[in-house]
Every structure is written in C-alpha cells, then in structure tokens.
Tab-separated table of C-alpha atoms in Angstrom:
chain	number	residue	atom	x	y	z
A	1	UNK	CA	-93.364	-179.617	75.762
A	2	UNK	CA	-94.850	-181.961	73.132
A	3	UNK	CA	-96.178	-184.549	74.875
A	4	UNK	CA	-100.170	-182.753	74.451
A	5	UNK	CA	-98.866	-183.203	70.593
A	6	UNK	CA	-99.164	-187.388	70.720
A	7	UNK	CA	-96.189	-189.698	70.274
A	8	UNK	CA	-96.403	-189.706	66.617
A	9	UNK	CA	-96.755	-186.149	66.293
A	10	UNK	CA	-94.260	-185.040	68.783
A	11	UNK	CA	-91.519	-187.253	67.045
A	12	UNK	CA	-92.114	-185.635	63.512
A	13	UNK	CA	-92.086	-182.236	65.381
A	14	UNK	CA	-88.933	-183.070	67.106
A	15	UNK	CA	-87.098	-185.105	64.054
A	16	UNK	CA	-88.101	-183.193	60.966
A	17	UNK	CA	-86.753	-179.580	61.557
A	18	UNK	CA	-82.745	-179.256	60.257
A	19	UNK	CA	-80.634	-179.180	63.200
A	20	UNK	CA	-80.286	-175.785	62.874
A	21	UNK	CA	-84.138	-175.184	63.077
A	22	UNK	CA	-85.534	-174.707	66.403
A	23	UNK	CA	-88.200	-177.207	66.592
A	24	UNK	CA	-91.834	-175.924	66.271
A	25	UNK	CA	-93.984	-176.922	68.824
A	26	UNK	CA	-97.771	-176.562	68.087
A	27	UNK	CA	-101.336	-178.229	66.712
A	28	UNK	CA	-100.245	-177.766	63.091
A	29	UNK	CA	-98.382	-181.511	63.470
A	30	UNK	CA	-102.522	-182.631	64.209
A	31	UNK	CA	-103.652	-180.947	61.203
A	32	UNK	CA	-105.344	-183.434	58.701
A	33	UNK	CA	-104.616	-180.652	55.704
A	34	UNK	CA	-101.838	-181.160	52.815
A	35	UNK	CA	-100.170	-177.894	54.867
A	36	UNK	CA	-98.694	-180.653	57.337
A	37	UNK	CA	-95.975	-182.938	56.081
A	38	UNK	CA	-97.010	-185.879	58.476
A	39	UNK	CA	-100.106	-186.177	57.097
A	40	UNK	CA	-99.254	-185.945	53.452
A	41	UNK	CA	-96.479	-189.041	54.609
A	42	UNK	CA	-98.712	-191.096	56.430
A	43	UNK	CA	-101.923	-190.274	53.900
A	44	UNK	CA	-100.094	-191.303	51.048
A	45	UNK	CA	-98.691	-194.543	53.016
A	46	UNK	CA	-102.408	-195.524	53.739
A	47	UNK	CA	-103.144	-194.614	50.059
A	48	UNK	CA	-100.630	-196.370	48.705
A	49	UNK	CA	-102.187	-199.710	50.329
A	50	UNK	CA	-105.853	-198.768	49.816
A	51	UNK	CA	-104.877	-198.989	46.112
A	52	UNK	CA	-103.183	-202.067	46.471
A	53	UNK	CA	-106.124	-203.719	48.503
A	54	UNK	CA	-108.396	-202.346	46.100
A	55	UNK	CA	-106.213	-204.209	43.097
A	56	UNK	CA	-106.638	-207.192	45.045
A	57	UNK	CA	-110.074	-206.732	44.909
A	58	UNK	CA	-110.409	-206.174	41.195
A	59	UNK	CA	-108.407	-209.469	40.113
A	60	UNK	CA	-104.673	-208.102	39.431
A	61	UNK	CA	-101.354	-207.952	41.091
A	62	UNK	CA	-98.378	-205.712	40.554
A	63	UNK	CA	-95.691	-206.050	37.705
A	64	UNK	CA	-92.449	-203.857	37.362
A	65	UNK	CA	-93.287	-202.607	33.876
A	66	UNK	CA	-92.559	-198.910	32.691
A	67	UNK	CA	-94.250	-195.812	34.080
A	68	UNK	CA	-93.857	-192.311	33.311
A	69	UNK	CA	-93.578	-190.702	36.861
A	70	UNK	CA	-89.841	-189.325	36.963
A	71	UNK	CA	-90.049	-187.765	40.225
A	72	UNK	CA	-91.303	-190.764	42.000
A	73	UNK	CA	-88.346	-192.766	40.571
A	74	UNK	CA	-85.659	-190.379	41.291
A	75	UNK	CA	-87.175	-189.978	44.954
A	76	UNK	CA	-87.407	-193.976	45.059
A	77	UNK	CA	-83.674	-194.196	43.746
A	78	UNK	CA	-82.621	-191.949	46.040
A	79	UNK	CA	-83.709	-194.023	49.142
A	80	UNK	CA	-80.370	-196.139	49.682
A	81	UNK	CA	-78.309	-192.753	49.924
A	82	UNK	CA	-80.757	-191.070	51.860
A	83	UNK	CA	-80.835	-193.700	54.351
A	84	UNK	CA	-77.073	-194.079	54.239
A	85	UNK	CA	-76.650	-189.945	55.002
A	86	UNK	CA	-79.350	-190.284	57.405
A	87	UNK	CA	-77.034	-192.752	59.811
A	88	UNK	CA	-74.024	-191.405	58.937
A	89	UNK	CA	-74.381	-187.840	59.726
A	90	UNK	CA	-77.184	-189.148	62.825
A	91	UNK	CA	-79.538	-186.564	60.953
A	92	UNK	CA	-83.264	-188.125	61.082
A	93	UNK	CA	-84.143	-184.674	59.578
A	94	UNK	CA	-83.252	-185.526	56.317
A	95	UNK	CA	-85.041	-188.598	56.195
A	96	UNK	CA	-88.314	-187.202	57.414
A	97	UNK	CA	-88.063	-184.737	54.374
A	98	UNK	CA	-87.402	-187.668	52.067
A	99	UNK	CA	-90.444	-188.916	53.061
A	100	UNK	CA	-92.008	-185.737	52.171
A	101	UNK	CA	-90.235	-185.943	48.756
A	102	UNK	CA	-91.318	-189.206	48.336
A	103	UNK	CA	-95.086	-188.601	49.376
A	104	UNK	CA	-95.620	-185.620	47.356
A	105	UNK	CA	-94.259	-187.176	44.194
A	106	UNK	CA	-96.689	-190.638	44.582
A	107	UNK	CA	-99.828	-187.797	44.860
A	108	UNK	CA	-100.089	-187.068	41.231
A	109	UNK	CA	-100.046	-191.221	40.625
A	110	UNK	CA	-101.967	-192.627	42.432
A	111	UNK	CA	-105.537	-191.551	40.428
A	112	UNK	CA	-104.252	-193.743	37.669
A	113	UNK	CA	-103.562	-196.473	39.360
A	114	UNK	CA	-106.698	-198.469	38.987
A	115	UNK	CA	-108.853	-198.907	35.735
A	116	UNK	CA	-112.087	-196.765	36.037
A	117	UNK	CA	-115.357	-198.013	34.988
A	118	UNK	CA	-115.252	-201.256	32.986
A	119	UNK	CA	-112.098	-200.636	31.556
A	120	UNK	CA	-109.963	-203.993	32.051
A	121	UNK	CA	-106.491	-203.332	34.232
A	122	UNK	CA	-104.104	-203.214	31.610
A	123	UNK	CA	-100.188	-203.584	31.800
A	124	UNK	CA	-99.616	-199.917	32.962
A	125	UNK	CA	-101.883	-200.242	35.076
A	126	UNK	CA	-100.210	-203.124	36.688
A	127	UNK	CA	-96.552	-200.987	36.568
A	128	UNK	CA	-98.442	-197.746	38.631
A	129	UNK	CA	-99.810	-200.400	40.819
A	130	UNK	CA	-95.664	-201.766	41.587
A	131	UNK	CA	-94.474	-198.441	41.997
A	132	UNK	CA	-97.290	-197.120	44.237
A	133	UNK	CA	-96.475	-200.394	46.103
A	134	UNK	CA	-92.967	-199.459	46.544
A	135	UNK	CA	-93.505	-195.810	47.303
A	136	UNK	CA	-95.702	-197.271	50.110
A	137	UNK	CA	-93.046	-199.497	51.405
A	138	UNK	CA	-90.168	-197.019	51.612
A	139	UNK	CA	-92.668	-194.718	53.480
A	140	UNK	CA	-93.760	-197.627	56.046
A	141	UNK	CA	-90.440	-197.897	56.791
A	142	UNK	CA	-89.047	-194.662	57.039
A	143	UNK	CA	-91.509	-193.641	59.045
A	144	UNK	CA	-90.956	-196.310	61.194
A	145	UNK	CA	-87.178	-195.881	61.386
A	146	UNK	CA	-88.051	-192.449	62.817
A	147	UNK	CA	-90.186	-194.394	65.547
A	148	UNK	CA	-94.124	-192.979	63.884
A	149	UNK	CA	-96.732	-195.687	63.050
A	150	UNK	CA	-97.523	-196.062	59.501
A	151	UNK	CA	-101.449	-196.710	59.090
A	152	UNK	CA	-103.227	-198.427	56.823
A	153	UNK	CA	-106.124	-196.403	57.263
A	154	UNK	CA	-106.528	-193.048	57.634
C-alpha cells in the first residue's frame, strides 16, 4: 500500500518503475539524498528557480546565447519525443526517467550560473541562466503531467 508514502511519493513509486518492474514500495521515495530520483527532480526544479530568483535579484534576465552543457541540450531536445512516446505507448515510466535525465544533467550547471563575488553577469552567464530556466520548466511540467507538485522551495 503506498498511501503511508504521501501522494507525491506514492505516484513516483507507482509511475517510475518500467512496466515490467514490480513497483517498489518503501521510505526510500522520502529520502532527501541524491540516491532517490524524486528528489534529485524536484531539487533541481526548485534550484533551477532559486537561480532564476536570485538573477532577478542581481539585475539580469535570461538570453538564449551559447553554452557548453551537451547533455542538458540533448536531454532538453529530447523532450518533444519523449513526451510524444510517453502518450503513445501510455508509458509515464519513461517520462519520469526523462526527468531524471534531465535533472542530473542541469546538476553540473547550475554552480555557474550566477557571477560570484563582484564579478559583473556577463553574456554566458545570461545563456546558463536561459537554459537552467528551461531545464526548470520541462521539469515543472513533467512532473506535473505525472500528477507530483513541483516546488519552488525545497
């Protein structure tokens, strides 16, 4: 029974197992560790708009603008198909480890995101900032295609 698990919890637990997978019902879904794949989604959703709020802060906005992080741009051009596969074949699975994808490749960007010290945000900085922005959208609403809040805080 998952209900002791929590809505969001229970649904990740219930959706993100392959069909084939018999769905593992147990406290590691309420783990706040990088070992549980909800929690590396929904902390790098909140991320993801910490470092936007914080840009706000600091004077600057987003730009497109070129950024070396391959993985994070394959994972974000992958999103259409994904979601296309994901209705076709009625498999939430296989969006739920998209997410994952797309969560574990915005982790190594994110640090750079904002200037550090006195250092003035330049136009790189301004490209990280757009594609951490986007990463953080497509996670919002994935996870909330597969029903699971998406918070701004963690």
């Amino acid at each position: 029974d998952p209900t002791p698990l929590g809505r969001d919890a229970a649904r990740w637990a219930l959706l993100h197992p392959a069909p084939h997978d018999r769905p593992r019902i147990g406290d590691e879904h309420l783990v706040q560790r990088e070992s549980n794949p909800l929690f590396r989604v929904r902390y790098a959703h909140a991320r993801s708009r910490a470092v936007v709020r914080n840009a706000t802060d600091l004077g600057f906005g987003p730009e497109p603008g070129p950024v070396n992080a391959s993985a994070l741009h394959q994972a974000l051009a992958d999103h259409p198909r994904v979601l296309a596969a994901t209705a076709a074949h009625r498999a939430p699975d296989r969006l739920a480890r998209h997410l994952v994808a797309v969560a574990d490749a915005l982790a190594p960007l994110l640090p750079s995101v904002l200037p550090l010290g006195d250092e003035k945000p330049s136009a790189a900085h301004r490209a990280r900032l757009a594609l951490a922005e986007a990463a953080g959208t497509v996670l919002a609403g994935g996870l909330t295609l597969l029903g699971i809040d998406a918070p701004e805080h963690l």
